[in-house]
Short mmCIF file of N, CA and C in Angstrom, two decimals:
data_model
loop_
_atom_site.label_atom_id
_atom_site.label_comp_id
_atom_site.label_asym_id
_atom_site.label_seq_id
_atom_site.Cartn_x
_atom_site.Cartn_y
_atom_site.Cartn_z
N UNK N 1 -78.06 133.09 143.37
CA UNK N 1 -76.80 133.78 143.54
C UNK N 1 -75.67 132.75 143.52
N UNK N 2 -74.68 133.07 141.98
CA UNK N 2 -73.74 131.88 142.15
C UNK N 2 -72.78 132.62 143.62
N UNK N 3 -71.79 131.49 144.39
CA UNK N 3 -71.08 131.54 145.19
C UNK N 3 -69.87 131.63 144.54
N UNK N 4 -68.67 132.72 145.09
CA UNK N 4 -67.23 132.66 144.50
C UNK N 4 -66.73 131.39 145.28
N UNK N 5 -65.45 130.78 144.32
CA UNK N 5 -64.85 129.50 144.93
C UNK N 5 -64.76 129.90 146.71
N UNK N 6 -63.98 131.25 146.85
CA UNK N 6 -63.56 131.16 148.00
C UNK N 6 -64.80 132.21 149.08
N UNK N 7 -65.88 132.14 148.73
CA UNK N 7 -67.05 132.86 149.50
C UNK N 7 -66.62 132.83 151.17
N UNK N 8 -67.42 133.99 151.62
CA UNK N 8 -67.64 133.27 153.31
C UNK N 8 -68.43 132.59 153.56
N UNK N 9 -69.38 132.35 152.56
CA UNK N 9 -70.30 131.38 152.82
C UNK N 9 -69.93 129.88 152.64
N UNK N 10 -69.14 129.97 151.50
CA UNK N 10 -68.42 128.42 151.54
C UNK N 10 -67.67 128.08 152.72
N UNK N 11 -66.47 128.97 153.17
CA UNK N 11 -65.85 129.01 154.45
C UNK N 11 -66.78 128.43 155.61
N UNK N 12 -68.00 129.40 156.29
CA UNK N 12 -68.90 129.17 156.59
C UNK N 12 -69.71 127.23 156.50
N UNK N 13 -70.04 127.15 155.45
CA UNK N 13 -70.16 125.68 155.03
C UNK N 13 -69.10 124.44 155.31
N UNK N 14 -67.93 125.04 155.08
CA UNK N 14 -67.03 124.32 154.77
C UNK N 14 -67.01 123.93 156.89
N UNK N 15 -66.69 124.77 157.87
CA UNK N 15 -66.43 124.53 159.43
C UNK N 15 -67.75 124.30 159.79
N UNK N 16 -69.16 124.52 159.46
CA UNK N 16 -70.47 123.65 159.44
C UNK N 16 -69.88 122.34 159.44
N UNK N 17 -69.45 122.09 158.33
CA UNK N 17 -69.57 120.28 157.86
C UNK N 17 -68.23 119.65 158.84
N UNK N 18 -66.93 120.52 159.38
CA UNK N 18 -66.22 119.85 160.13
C UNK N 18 -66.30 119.74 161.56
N UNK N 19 -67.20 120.83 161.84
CA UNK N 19 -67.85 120.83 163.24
C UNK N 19 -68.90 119.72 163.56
N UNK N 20 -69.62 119.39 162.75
CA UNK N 20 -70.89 118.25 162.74
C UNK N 20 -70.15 116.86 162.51
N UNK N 21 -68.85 116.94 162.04
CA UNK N 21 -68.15 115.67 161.90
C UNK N 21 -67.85 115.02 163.44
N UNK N 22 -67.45 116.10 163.82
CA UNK N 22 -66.10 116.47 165.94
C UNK N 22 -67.69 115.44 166.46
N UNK N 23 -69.00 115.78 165.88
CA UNK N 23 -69.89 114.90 166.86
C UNK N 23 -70.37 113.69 165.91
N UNK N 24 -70.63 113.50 164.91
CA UNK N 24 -71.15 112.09 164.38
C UNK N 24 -69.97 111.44 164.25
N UNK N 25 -68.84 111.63 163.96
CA UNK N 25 -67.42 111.17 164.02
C UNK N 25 -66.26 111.48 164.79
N UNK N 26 -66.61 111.22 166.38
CA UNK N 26 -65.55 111.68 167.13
C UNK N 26 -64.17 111.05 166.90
N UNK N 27 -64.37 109.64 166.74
CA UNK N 27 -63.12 109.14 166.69
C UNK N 27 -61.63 109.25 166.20
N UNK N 28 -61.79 109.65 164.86
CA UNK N 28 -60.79 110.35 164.12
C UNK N 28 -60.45 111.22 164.89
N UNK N 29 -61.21 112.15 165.22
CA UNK N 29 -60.43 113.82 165.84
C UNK N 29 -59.86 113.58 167.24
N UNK N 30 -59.97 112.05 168.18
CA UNK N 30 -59.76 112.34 169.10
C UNK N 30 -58.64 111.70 168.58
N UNK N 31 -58.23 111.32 167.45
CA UNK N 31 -56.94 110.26 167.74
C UNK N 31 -55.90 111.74 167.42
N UNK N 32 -55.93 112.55 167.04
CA UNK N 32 -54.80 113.70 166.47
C UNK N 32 -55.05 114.47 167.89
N UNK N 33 -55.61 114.66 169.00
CA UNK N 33 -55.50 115.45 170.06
C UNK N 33 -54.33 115.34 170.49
N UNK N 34 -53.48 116.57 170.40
CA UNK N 34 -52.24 116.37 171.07
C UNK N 34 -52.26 115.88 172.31
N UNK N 35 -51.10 115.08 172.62
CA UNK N 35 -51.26 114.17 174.14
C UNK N 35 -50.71 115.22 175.05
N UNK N 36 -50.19 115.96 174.88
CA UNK N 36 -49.93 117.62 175.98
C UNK N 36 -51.87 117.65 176.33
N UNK N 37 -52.15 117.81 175.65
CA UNK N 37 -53.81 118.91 176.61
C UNK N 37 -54.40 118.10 177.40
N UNK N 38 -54.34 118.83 178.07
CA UNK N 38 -55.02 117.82 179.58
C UNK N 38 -56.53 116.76 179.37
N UNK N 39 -57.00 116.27 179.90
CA UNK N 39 -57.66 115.88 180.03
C UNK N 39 -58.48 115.20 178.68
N UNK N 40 -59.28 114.32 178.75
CA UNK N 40 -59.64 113.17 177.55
C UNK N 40 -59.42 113.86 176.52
N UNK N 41 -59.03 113.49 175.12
CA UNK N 41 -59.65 113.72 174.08
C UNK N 41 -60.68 114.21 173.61
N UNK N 42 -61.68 113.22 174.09
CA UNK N 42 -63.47 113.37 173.52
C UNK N 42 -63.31 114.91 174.07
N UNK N 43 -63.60 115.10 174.76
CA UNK N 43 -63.47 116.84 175.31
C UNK N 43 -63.01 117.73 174.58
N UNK N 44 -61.77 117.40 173.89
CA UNK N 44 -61.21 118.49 172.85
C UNK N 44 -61.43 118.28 171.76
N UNK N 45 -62.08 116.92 171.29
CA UNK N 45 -62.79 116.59 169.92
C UNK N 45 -64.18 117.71 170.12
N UNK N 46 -65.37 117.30 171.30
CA UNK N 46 -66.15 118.36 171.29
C UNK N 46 -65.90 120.15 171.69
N UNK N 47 -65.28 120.12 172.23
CA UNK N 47 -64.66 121.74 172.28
C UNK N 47 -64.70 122.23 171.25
N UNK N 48 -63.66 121.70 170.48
CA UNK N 48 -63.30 122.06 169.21
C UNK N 48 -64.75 122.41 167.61
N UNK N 49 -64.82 120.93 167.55
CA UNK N 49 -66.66 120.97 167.04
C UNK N 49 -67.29 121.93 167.45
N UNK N 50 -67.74 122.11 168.45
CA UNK N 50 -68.70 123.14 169.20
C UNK N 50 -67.74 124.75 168.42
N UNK N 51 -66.77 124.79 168.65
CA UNK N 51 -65.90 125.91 168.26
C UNK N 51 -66.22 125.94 166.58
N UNK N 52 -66.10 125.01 166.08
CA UNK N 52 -66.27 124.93 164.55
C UNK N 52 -67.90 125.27 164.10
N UNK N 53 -68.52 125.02 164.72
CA UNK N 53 -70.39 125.15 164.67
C UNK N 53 -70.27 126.96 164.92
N UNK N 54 -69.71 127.44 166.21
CA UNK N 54 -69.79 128.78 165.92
C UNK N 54 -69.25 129.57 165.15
N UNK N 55 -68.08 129.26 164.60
CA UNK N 55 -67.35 130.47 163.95
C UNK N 55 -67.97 130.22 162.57
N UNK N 56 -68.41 129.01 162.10
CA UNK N 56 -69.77 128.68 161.18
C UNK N 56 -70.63 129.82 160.93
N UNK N 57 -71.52 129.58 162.05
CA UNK N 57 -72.64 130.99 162.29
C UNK N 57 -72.31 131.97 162.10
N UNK N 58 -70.90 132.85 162.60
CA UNK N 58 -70.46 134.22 162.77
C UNK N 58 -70.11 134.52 161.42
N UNK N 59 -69.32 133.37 160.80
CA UNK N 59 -69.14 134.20 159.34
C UNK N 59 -70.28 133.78 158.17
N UNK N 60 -71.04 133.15 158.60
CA UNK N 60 -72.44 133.21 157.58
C UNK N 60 -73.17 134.65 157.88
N UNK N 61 -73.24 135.01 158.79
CA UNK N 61 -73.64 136.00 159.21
C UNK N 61 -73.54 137.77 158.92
N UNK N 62 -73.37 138.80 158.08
CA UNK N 62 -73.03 139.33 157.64
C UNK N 62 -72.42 140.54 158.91
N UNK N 63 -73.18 140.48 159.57
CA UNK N 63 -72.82 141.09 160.58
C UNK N 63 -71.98 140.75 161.62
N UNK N 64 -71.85 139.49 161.85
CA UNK N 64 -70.50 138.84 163.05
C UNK N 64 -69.08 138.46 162.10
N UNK N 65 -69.58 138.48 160.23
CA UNK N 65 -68.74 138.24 159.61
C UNK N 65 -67.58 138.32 160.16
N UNK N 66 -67.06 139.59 159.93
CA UNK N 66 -65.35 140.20 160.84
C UNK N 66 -64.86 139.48 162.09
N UNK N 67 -65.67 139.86 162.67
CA UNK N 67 -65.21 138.81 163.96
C UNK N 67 -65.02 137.72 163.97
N UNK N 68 -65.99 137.15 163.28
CA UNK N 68 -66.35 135.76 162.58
C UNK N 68 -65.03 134.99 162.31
N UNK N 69 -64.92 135.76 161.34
CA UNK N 69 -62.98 135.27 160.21
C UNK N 69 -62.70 135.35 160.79
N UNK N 70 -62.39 136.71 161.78
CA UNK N 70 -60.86 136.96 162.18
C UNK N 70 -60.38 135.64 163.37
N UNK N 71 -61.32 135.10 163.91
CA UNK N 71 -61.69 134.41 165.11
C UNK N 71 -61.31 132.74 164.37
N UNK N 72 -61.83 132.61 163.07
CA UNK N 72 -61.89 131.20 162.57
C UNK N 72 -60.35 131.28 161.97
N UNK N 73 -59.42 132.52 161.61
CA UNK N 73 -57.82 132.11 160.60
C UNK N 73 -57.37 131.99 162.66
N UNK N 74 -57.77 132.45 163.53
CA UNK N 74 -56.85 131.94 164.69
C UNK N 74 -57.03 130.94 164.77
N UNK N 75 -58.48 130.21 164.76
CA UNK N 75 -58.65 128.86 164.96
C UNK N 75 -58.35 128.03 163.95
N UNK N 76 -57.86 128.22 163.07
CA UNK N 76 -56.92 127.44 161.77
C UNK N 76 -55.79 127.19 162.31
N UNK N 77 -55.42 128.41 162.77
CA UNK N 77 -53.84 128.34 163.62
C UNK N 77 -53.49 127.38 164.65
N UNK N 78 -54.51 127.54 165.74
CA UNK N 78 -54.83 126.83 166.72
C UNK N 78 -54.74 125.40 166.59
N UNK N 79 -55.01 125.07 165.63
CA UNK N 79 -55.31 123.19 165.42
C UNK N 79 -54.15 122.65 164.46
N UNK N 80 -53.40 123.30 164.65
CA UNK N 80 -52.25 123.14 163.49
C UNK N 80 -51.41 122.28 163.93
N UNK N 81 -50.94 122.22 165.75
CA UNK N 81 -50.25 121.25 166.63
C UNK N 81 -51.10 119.65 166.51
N UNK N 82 -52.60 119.67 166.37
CA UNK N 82 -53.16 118.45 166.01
C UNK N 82 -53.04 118.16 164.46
N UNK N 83 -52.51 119.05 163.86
CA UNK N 83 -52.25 118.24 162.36
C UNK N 83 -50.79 117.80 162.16
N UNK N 84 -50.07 118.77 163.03
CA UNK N 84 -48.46 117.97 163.47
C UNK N 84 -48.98 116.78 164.38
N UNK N 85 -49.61 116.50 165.33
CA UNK N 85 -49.96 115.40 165.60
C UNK N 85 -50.00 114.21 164.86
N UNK N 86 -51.00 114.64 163.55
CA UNK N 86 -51.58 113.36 163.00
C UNK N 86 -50.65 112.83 162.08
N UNK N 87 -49.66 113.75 161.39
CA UNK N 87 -48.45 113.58 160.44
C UNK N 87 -47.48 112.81 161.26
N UNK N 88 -47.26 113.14 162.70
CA UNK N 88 -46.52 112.35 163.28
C UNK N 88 -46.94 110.62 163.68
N UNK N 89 -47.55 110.62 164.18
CA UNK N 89 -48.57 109.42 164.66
C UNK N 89 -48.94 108.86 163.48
N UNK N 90 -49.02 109.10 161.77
CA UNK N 90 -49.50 108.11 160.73
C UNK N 90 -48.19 108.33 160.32
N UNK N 91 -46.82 107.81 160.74
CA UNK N 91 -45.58 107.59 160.14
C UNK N 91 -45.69 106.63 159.73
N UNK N 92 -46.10 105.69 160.08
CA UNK N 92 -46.60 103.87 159.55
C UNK N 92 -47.48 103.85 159.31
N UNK N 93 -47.75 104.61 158.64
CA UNK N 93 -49.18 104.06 157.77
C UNK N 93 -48.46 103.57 156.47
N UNK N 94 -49.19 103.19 155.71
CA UNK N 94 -48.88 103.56 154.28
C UNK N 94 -48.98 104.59 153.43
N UNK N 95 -48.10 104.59 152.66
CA UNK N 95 -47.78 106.13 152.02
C UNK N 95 -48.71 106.89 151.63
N UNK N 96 -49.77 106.63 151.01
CA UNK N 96 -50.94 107.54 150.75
C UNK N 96 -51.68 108.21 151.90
N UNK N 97 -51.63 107.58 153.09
CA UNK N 97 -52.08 108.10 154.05
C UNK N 97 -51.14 108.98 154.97
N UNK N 98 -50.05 108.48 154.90
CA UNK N 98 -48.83 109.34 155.69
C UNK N 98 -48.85 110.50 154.54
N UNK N 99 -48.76 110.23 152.98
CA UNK N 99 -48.74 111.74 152.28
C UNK N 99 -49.77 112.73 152.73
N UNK N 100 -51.10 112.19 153.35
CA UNK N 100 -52.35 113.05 152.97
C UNK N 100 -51.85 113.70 154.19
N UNK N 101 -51.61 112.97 155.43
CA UNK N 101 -51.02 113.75 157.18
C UNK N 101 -50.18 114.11 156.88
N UNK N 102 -48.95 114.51 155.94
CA UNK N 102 -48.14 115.43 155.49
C UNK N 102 -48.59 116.38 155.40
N UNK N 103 -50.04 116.18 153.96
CA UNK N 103 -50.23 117.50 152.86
C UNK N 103 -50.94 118.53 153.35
N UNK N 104 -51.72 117.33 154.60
CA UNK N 104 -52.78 118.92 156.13
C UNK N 104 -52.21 119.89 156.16
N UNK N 105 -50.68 119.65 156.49
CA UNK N 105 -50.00 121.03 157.20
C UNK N 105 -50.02 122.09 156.42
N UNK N 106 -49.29 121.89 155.15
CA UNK N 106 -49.52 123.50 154.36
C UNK N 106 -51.19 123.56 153.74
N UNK N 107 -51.86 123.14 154.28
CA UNK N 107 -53.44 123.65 153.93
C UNK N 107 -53.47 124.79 154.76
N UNK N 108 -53.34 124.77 155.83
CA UNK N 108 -53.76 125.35 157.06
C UNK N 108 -53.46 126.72 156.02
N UNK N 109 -52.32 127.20 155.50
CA UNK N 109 -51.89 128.63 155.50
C UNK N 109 -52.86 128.95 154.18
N UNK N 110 -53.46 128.57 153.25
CA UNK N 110 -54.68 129.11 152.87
C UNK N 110 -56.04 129.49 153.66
N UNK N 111 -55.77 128.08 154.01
CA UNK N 111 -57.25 128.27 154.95
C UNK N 111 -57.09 129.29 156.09
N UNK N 112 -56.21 130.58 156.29
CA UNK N 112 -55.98 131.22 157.49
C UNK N 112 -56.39 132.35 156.25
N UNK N 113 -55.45 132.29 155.05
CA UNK N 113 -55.63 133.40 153.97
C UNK N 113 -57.24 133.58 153.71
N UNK N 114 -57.70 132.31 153.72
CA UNK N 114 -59.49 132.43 153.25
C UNK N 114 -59.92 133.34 154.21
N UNK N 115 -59.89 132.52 155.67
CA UNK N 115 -60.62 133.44 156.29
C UNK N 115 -60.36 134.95 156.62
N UNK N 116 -59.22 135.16 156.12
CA UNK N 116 -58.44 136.69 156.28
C UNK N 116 -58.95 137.39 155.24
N UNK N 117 -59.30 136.75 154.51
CA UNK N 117 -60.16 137.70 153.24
C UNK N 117 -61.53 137.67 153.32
N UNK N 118 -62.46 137.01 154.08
CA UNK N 118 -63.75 136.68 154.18
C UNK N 118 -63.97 137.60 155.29
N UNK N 119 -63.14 138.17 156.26
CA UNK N 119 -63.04 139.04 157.63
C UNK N 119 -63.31 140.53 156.25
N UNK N 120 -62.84 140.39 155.76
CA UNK N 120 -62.84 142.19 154.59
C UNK N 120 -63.89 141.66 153.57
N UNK N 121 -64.61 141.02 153.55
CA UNK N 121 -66.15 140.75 152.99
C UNK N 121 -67.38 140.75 153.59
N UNK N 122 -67.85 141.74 153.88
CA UNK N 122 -68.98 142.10 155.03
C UNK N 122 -70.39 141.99 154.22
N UNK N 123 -70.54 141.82 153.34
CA UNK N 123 -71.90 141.99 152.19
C UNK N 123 -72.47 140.98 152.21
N UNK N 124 -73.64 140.91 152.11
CA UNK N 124 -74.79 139.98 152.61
C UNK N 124 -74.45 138.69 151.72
#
């Protein structure tokens, strides 16, 4: 069964592979934790991961699908203050890297559209 570009299963795949990152690669994610949320980083690096591993499952799932999406375009939303984070905090970098912590931010509003369309794809 080929997969459409924008499947829920790719979606699905796609917060698999960034959830498994939050634990073999904490470091990165703890450096964009906004410095507002209480308590360590590592904590909201794994929160988050752990959060990314489930909404994984729910929309692979044909049946938690709906919930699934609707649950993963909030949590797109949700992490959007840590990608203003990271755009802010790589002002000195060099430009290729300050462009890429720019170019995060308008990802997010597809990636809210994906999962808003993968929530109205319930089929196995």
């Amino acid at each position: 069964m080929q997969l459409a570009p924008r499947s829920p299963r790719l979606l699905a795949a796609l917060l698999a592979a960034s959830g498994v990152l939050h634990f073999a690669r904490p470091r990165p994610f703890d450096s964009i934790v906004p410095r507002s949320l209480p308590g360590p980083p590592r904590v909201w690096t794994w929160v988050s991961g752990a959060a990314e591993l489930g909404l994984a499952a729910a929309v692979a799932a044909p049946r938690t699908r709906r919930a699934g999406a609707l649950a993963a375009a909030g949590f797109f939303v949700a992490v959007l203050p840590a990608n203003v984070q990271m755009a802010r905090d790589w002002g000195n970098r060099p430009a290729p890297l300050k462009a890429a912590a720019w170019g995060r931010l308008p990802l997010q509003v597809p990636l809210v559209a994906w999962a808003l369309r993968a929530a109205g794809d319930v089929r196995g």
